[in-house]
Amino acid sequence: MDGSGDEPAEELLTLIGVHRTTVREGLGDERYALLLARLEALAAVPSDDTMAVRRAYQYVCRVLLDLPYDHPVREAVGAFRLTVVPPGPRVAVGARELMVLLSAPPPAGSGAALGTTDELLGAAALSADEVRARSGAGAPARGLIRLPDPVGGDRYPEFQFREDGGRPHEVVLEINRLLLADLDPWGAAAWWLSGNTWLGGTPASLLGQLPDERLVAAATALVEGD
Protein backbone atom coordinates (compact mmCIF):
# COMPACT_ATOMS: atom_id res chain seq x y z
CA MET A 1 0.00 0.00 0.00
CA ASP A 2 1.21 3.49 -0.84
CA GLY A 3 1.01 5.55 2.33
CA SER A 4 1.48 8.95 0.64
CA GLY A 5 -1.47 11.24 1.20
CA ASP A 6 -3.36 8.73 3.31
CA GLU A 7 -5.61 9.68 6.20
CA PRO A 8 -4.49 8.52 9.68
CA ALA A 9 -6.47 5.26 9.60
CA GLU A 10 -4.93 4.28 6.26
CA GLU A 11 -1.48 5.29 7.48
CA LEU A 12 -1.92 2.90 10.40
CA LEU A 13 -2.73 0.00 8.07
CA THR A 14 0.35 0.84 5.99
CA LEU A 15 2.47 0.87 9.14
CA ILE A 16 1.15 -2.56 10.16
CA GLY A 17 2.26 -3.91 6.79
CA VAL A 18 5.73 -2.41 7.13
CA HIS A 19 6.19 -3.92 10.60
CA ARG A 20 4.19 -7.09 9.99
CA THR A 21 6.90 -9.45 11.29
CA THR A 22 7.29 -7.73 14.65
CA VAL A 23 3.52 -7.24 14.89
CA ARG A 24 3.11 -11.02 14.67
CA GLU A 25 5.84 -11.55 17.26
CA GLY A 26 4.58 -8.82 19.57
CA LEU A 27 0.99 -10.04 19.63
CA GLY A 28 1.61 -13.79 19.85
CA ASP A 29 -0.46 -16.46 18.12
CA GLU A 30 -3.79 -15.89 19.87
CA ARG A 31 -3.93 -12.12 19.49
CA TYR A 32 -2.48 -12.25 15.97
CA ALA A 33 -5.27 -14.61 14.95
CA LEU A 34 -7.76 -12.13 16.37
CA LEU A 35 -6.10 -9.30 14.43
CA LEU A 36 -6.48 -11.25 11.19
CA ALA A 37 -10.13 -11.95 11.93
CA ARG A 38 -10.87 -8.31 12.68
CA LEU A 39 -9.06 -7.12 9.58
CA GLU A 40 -11.18 -9.59 7.59
CA ALA A 41 -14.28 -8.06 9.19
CA LEU A 42 -13.10 -4.54 8.32
CA ALA A 43 -12.37 -5.57 4.72
CA ALA A 44 -15.89 -7.00 4.39
CA VAL A 45 -17.70 -3.85 5.58
CA PRO A 46 -19.53 -1.91 2.82
CA SER A 47 -17.49 1.24 2.24
CA ASP A 48 -20.61 3.43 2.33
CA ASP A 49 -21.59 2.24 5.84
CA THR A 50 -19.69 4.90 7.77
CA MET A 51 -20.58 3.71 11.26
CA ALA A 52 -19.76 0.07 10.47
CA VAL A 53 -16.36 1.10 9.05
CA ARG A 54 -15.56 3.09 12.19
CA ARG A 55 -16.61 0.28 14.50
CA ALA A 56 -14.66 -2.39 12.59
CA TYR A 57 -11.59 -0.13 12.52
CA GLN A 58 -11.81 0.43 16.27
CA TYR A 59 -11.87 -3.36 16.81
CA VAL A 60 -8.59 -3.56 14.88
CA CYS A 61 -7.06 -0.80 17.01
CA ARG A 62 -8.09 -2.50 20.25
CA VAL A 63 -6.12 -5.63 19.32
CA LEU A 64 -3.05 -3.58 18.40
CA LEU A 65 -3.05 -1.98 21.85
CA ASP A 66 -1.67 -5.29 23.14
CA LEU A 67 1.62 -4.65 21.35
CA PRO A 68 4.58 -3.52 23.52
CA TYR A 69 4.36 0.18 24.32
CA ASP A 70 7.53 0.99 22.38
CA HIS A 71 6.40 -0.78 19.22
CA PRO A 72 5.95 1.78 16.40
CA VAL A 73 2.48 0.44 15.52
CA ARG A 74 1.38 0.62 19.17
CA GLU A 75 2.67 4.19 19.39
CA ALA A 76 0.84 5.08 16.18
CA VAL A 77 -2.45 3.64 17.48
CA GLY A 78 -2.22 5.91 20.51
CA ALA A 79 -1.45 8.94 18.36
CA PHE A 80 -4.06 8.24 15.68
CA ARG A 81 -6.81 7.63 18.24
CA LEU A 82 -6.48 11.28 19.24
CA THR A 83 -7.09 12.54 15.71
CA VAL A 84 -10.40 14.14 14.83
CA VAL A 85 -10.29 12.59 11.35
CA PRO A 86 -12.48 9.44 11.30
CA PRO A 87 -11.61 6.45 9.10
CA GLY A 88 -12.97 6.85 5.58
CA PRO A 89 -14.30 4.37 3.01
CA ARG A 90 -10.83 3.61 1.62
CA VAL A 91 -9.90 1.92 4.91
CA ALA A 92 -11.81 -1.22 3.92
CA VAL A 93 -9.81 -1.39 0.68
CA GLY A 94 -6.60 -0.89 2.64
CA ALA A 95 -7.57 -3.74 4.94
CA ARG A 96 -7.99 -6.07 1.96
CA GLU A 97 -4.54 -5.14 0.68
CA LEU A 98 -3.03 -5.63 4.13
CA MET A 99 -4.55 -9.11 4.44
CA VAL A 100 -2.51 -10.22 1.43
CA LEU A 101 0.62 -9.54 3.50
CA LEU A 102 -0.57 -10.73 6.90
CA SER A 103 -2.22 -13.95 5.75
CA ALA A 104 1.06 -15.42 4.54
CA PRO A 105 1.99 -18.71 6.27
CA PRO A 106 3.72 -18.14 9.64
CA PRO A 107 7.39 -19.04 10.02
CA ALA A 108 8.13 -22.66 10.88
CA GLY A 109 7.71 -23.44 14.56
CA SER A 110 5.58 -20.40 15.33
CA GLY A 111 2.53 -22.45 16.27
CA ALA A 112 -0.88 -22.80 14.64
CA ALA A 113 -3.23 -19.86 14.67
CA LEU A 114 -6.47 -19.76 12.74
CA GLY A 115 -7.63 -16.37 11.62
CA THR A 116 -8.49 -16.02 7.94
CA THR A 117 -12.01 -16.61 6.73
CA ASP A 118 -10.96 -19.59 4.60
CA GLU A 119 -9.38 -21.29 7.62
CA LEU A 120 -12.34 -20.60 9.87
CA LEU A 121 -14.86 -21.74 7.27
CA GLY A 122 -12.83 -24.91 6.84
CA ALA A 123 -13.43 -25.97 10.45
CA ALA A 124 -16.16 -28.55 11.15
CA ALA A 125 -19.52 -26.79 11.08
CA LEU A 126 -23.27 -27.27 10.75
CA SER A 127 -25.70 -25.59 8.38
CA ALA A 128 -28.68 -23.65 9.71
CA ASP A 129 -30.97 -26.55 8.79
CA GLU A 130 -28.76 -29.01 10.68
CA VAL A 131 -28.74 -26.76 13.73
CA ARG A 132 -32.54 -26.53 13.68
CA ALA A 133 -32.81 -30.32 13.30
CA ARG A 134 -30.53 -30.91 16.28
CA SER A 135 -32.21 -28.43 18.59
CA GLY A 136 -35.77 -28.98 17.48
CA ALA A 137 -36.24 -25.21 17.51
CA GLY A 138 -37.59 -22.93 14.82
CA ALA A 139 -34.35 -20.94 14.64
CA PRO A 140 -30.77 -21.43 15.87
CA ALA A 141 -30.22 -20.32 19.46
CA ARG A 142 -29.20 -16.73 20.03
CA GLY A 143 -25.56 -16.36 20.99
CA LEU A 144 -24.20 -18.91 18.54
CA ILE A 145 -21.33 -18.01 16.23
CA ARG A 146 -22.71 -17.77 12.71
CA LEU A 147 -20.17 -17.48 9.92
CA PRO A 148 -21.63 -16.29 6.60
CA ASP A 149 -20.35 -18.41 3.73
CA PRO A 150 -21.20 -16.95 0.30
CA VAL A 151 -20.88 -20.41 -1.27
CA GLY A 152 -22.42 -22.83 1.22
CA GLY A 153 -24.63 -20.53 3.27
CA ASP A 154 -24.39 -19.76 6.98
CA ARG A 155 -22.11 -22.09 8.96
CA TYR A 156 -22.23 -22.72 12.72
CA PRO A 157 -18.92 -24.12 14.08
CA GLU A 158 -19.67 -27.61 15.39
CA PHE A 159 -17.73 -27.29 18.65
CA GLN A 160 -20.57 -25.10 19.97
CA PHE A 161 -22.90 -28.11 20.29
CA ARG A 162 -23.02 -31.04 22.70
CA GLU A 163 -22.51 -34.47 21.22
CA ASP A 164 -25.47 -35.85 23.19
CA GLY A 165 -28.55 -34.27 21.67
CA GLY A 166 -26.76 -31.53 19.81
CA ARG A 167 -27.85 -28.60 21.97
CA PRO A 168 -25.39 -25.71 22.47
CA HIS A 169 -22.99 -25.74 25.41
CA GLU A 170 -24.19 -23.13 27.89
CA VAL A 171 -20.61 -22.04 28.53
CA VAL A 172 -20.14 -21.47 24.79
CA LEU A 173 -23.15 -19.15 24.68
CA GLU A 174 -21.84 -17.30 27.76
CA ILE A 175 -18.38 -16.83 26.28
CA ASN A 176 -19.78 -15.87 22.89
CA ARG A 177 -21.64 -13.05 24.59
CA LEU A 178 -18.39 -11.91 26.22
CA LEU A 179 -16.63 -11.98 22.86
CA LEU A 180 -19.48 -10.06 21.16
CA ALA A 181 -19.94 -12.89 18.68
CA ASP A 182 -23.06 -11.25 17.27
CA LEU A 183 -20.97 -8.24 16.17
CA ASP A 184 -17.67 -9.99 15.50
CA PRO A 185 -18.29 -13.69 14.72
CA TRP A 186 -14.93 -14.09 12.99
CA GLY A 187 -13.01 -12.83 16.00
CA ALA A 188 -15.00 -15.07 18.35
CA ALA A 189 -14.41 -18.11 16.14
CA ALA A 190 -10.69 -17.31 15.95
CA TRP A 191 -10.50 -17.29 19.76
CA TRP A 192 -12.21 -20.66 20.10
CA LEU A 193 -10.23 -22.37 17.33
CA SER A 194 -6.72 -20.96 17.87
CA GLY A 195 -4.08 -22.06 20.35
CA ASN A 196 -4.38 -20.42 23.77
CA THR A 197 -1.17 -20.35 25.77
CA TRP A 198 -2.98 -19.73 29.07
CA LEU A 199 -5.28 -22.73 28.62
CA GLY A 200 -2.65 -24.96 27.00
CA GLY A 201 -4.65 -25.72 23.85
CA THR A 202 -7.49 -24.50 21.68
CA PRO A 203 -10.50 -23.53 23.82
CA ALA A 204 -12.87 -25.50 21.56
CA SER A 205 -10.93 -28.73 22.13
CA LEU A 206 -10.95 -28.19 25.90
CA LEU A 207 -14.72 -28.04 26.29
CA GLY A 208 -15.68 -30.66 28.87
CA GLN A 209 -12.04 -31.20 29.81
CA LEU A 210 -11.44 -27.98 31.71
CA PRO A 211 -13.89 -26.43 34.20
CA ASP A 212 -16.25 -24.00 32.51
CA GLU A 213 -15.08 -21.29 34.91
CA ARG A 214 -11.55 -21.51 33.57
CA LEU A 215 -12.71 -21.06 29.99
CA VAL A 216 -14.82 -18.08 31.01
CA ALA A 217 -11.84 -16.60 32.88
CA ALA A 218 -9.65 -16.92 29.79
CA ALA A 219 -12.24 -15.16 27.63
CA THR A 220 -12.75 -12.46 30.26
CA ALA A 221 -9.00 -11.85 30.38
CA LEU A 222 -9.00 -11.40 26.62
CA VAL A 223 -11.85 -8.89 26.73
CA GLU A 224 -10.42 -6.93 29.65
CA GLY A 225 -7.05 -6.91 27.93
CA ASP A 226 -8.62 -4.86 25.14
GROMACS .gro file of C-alpha atoms in nm, residues 29-174:
model
  146
   29ASP     CA    1  -0.046  -1.646   1.812
   30GLU     CA    2  -0.379  -1.589   1.987
   31ARG     CA    3  -0.393  -1.212   1.949
   32TYR     CA    4  -0.248  -1.225   1.597
   33ALA     CA    5  -0.527  -1.461   1.495
   34LEU     CA    6  -0.776  -1.213   1.637
   35LEU     CA    7  -0.610  -0.930   1.443
   36LEU     CA    8  -0.648  -1.125   1.119
   37ALA     CA    9  -1.013  -1.195   1.193
   38ARG     CA   10  -1.087  -0.831   1.268
   39LEU     CA   11  -0.906  -0.712   0.958
   40GLU     CA   12  -1.118  -0.959   0.759
   41ALA     CA   13  -1.428  -0.806   0.919
   42LEU     CA   14  -1.310  -0.454   0.832
   43ALA     CA   15  -1.237  -0.557   0.472
   44ALA     CA   16  -1.589  -0.700   0.439
   45VAL     CA   17  -1.770  -0.385   0.558
   46PRO     CA   18  -1.953  -0.191   0.282
   47SER     CA   19  -1.749   0.124   0.224
   48ASP     CA   20  -2.061   0.343   0.233
   49ASP     CA   21  -2.159   0.224   0.584
   50THR     CA   22  -1.969   0.490   0.777
   51MET     CA   23  -2.058   0.371   1.126
   52ALA     CA   24  -1.976   0.007   1.047
   53VAL     CA   25  -1.636   0.110   0.905
   54ARG     CA   26  -1.556   0.309   1.219
   55ARG     CA   27  -1.661   0.028   1.450
   56ALA     CA   28  -1.466  -0.239   1.259
   57TYR     CA   29  -1.159  -0.013   1.252
   58GLN     CA   30  -1.181   0.043   1.627
   59TYR     CA   31  -1.187  -0.336   1.681
   60VAL     CA   32  -0.859  -0.356   1.488
   61CYS     CA   33  -0.706  -0.080   1.701
   62ARG     CA   34  -0.809  -0.250   2.025
   63VAL     CA   35  -0.612  -0.563   1.932
   64LEU     CA   36  -0.305  -0.358   1.840
   65LEU     CA   37  -0.305  -0.198   2.185
   66ASP     CA   38  -0.167  -0.529   2.314
   67LEU     CA   39   0.162  -0.465   2.135
   68PRO     CA   40   0.458  -0.352   2.352
   69TYR     CA   41   0.436   0.018   2.432
   70ASP     CA   42   0.753   0.099   2.238
   71HIS     CA   43   0.640  -0.078   1.922
   72PRO     CA   44   0.595   0.178   1.640
   73VAL     CA   45   0.248   0.044   1.552
   74ARG     CA   46   0.138   0.062   1.917
   75GLU     CA   47   0.267   0.419   1.939
   76ALA     CA   48   0.084   0.508   1.618
   77VAL     CA   49  -0.245   0.364   1.748
   78GLY     CA   50  -0.222   0.591   2.051
   79ALA     CA   51  -0.145   0.894   1.836
   80PHE     CA   52  -0.406   0.824   1.568
   81ARG     CA   53  -0.681   0.763   1.824
   82LEU     CA   54  -0.648   1.128   1.924
   83THR     CA   55  -0.709   1.254   1.571
   84VAL     CA   56  -1.040   1.414   1.483
   85VAL     CA   57  -1.029   1.259   1.135
   86PRO     CA   58  -1.248   0.944   1.130
   87PRO     CA   59  -1.161   0.645   0.910
   88GLY     CA   60  -1.297   0.685   0.558
   89PRO     CA   61  -1.430   0.437   0.301
   90ARG     CA   62  -1.083   0.361   0.162
   91VAL     CA   63  -0.990   0.192   0.491
   92ALA     CA   64  -1.181  -0.122   0.392
   93VAL     CA   65  -0.981  -0.139   0.068
   94GLY     CA   66  -0.660  -0.089   0.264
   95ALA     CA   67  -0.757  -0.374   0.494
   96ARG     CA   68  -0.799  -0.607   0.196
   97GLU     CA   69  -0.454  -0.514   0.068
   98LEU     CA   70  -0.303  -0.563   0.413
   99MET     CA   71  -0.455  -0.911   0.444
  100VAL     CA   72  -0.251  -1.022   0.143
  101LEU     CA   73   0.062  -0.954   0.350
  102LEU     CA   74  -0.057  -1.073   0.690
  103SER     CA   75  -0.222  -1.395   0.575
  104ALA     CA   76   0.106  -1.542   0.454
  105PRO     CA   77   0.199  -1.871   0.627
  106PRO     CA   78   0.372  -1.814   0.964
  107PRO     CA   79   0.739  -1.904   1.002
  108ALA     CA   80   0.813  -2.266   1.088
  109GLY     CA   81   0.771  -2.344   1.456
  110SER     CA   82   0.558  -2.040   1.533
  111GLY     CA   83   0.253  -2.245   1.627
  112ALA     CA   84  -0.088  -2.280   1.464
  113ALA     CA   85  -0.323  -1.986   1.467
  114LEU     CA   86  -0.647  -1.976   1.274
  115GLY     CA   87  -0.763  -1.637   1.162
  116THR     CA   88  -0.849  -1.602   0.794
  117THR     CA   89  -1.201  -1.661   0.673
  118ASP     CA   90  -1.096  -1.959   0.460
  119GLU     CA   91  -0.938  -2.129   0.762
  120LEU     CA   92  -1.234  -2.060   0.987
  121LEU     CA   93  -1.486  -2.174   0.727
  122GLY     CA   94  -1.283  -2.491   0.684
  123ALA     CA   95  -1.343  -2.597   1.045
  124ALA     CA   96  -1.616  -2.855   1.115
  125ALA     CA   97  -1.952  -2.679   1.108
  126LEU     CA   98  -2.327  -2.727   1.075
  127SER     CA   99  -2.570  -2.559   0.838
  128ALA     CA  100  -2.868  -2.365   0.971
  129ASP     CA  101  -3.097  -2.655   0.879
  130GLU     CA  102  -2.876  -2.901   1.068
  131VAL     CA  103  -2.874  -2.676   1.373
  132ARG     CA  104  -3.254  -2.653   1.368
  133ALA     CA  105  -3.281  -3.032   1.330
  134ARG     CA  106  -3.053  -3.091   1.628
  135SER     CA  107  -3.221  -2.843   1.859
  136GLY     CA  108  -3.577  -2.898   1.748
  137ALA     CA  109  -3.624  -2.521   1.751
  138GLY     CA  110  -3.759  -2.293   1.482
  139ALA     CA  111  -3.435  -2.094   1.464
  140PRO     CA  112  -3.077  -2.143   1.587
  141ALA     CA  113  -3.022  -2.032   1.946
  142ARG     CA  114  -2.920  -1.673   2.003
  143GLY     CA  115  -2.556  -1.636   2.099
  144LEU     CA  116  -2.420  -1.891   1.854
  145ILE     CA  117  -2.133  -1.801   1.623
  146ARG     CA  118  -2.271  -1.777   1.271
  147LEU     CA  119  -2.017  -1.748   0.992
  148PRO     CA  120  -2.163  -1.629   0.660
  149ASP     CA  121  -2.035  -1.841   0.373
  150PRO     CA  122  -2.120  -1.695   0.030
  151VAL     CA  123  -2.088  -2.041  -0.127
  152GLY     CA  124  -2.242  -2.283   0.122
  153GLY     CA  125  -2.463  -2.053   0.327
  154ASP     CA  126  -2.439  -1.976   0.698
  155ARG     CA  127  -2.211  -2.209   0.896
  156TYR     CA  128  -2.223  -2.272   1.272
  157PRO     CA  129  -1.892  -2.412   1.408
  158GLU     CA  130  -1.967  -2.761   1.539
  159PHE     CA  131  -1.773  -2.729   1.865
  160GLN     CA  132  -2.057  -2.510   1.997
  161PHE     CA  133  -2.290  -2.811   2.029
  162ARG     CA  134  -2.302  -3.104   2.270
  163GLU     CA  135  -2.251  -3.447   2.122
  164ASP     CA  136  -2.547  -3.585   2.319
  165GLY     CA  137  -2.855  -3.427   2.167
  166GLY     CA  138  -2.676  -3.153   1.981
  167ARG     CA  139  -2.785  -2.860   2.197
  168PRO     CA  140  -2.539  -2.571   2.247
  169HIS     CA  141  -2.299  -2.574   2.541
  170GLU     CA  142  -2.419  -2.313   2.789
  171VAL     CA  143  -2.061  -2.204   2.853
  172VAL     CA  144  -2.014  -2.147   2.479
  173LEU     CA  145  -2.315  -1.915   2.468
  174GLU     CA  146  -2.184  -1.730   2.776
   0.00000   0.00000   0.00000
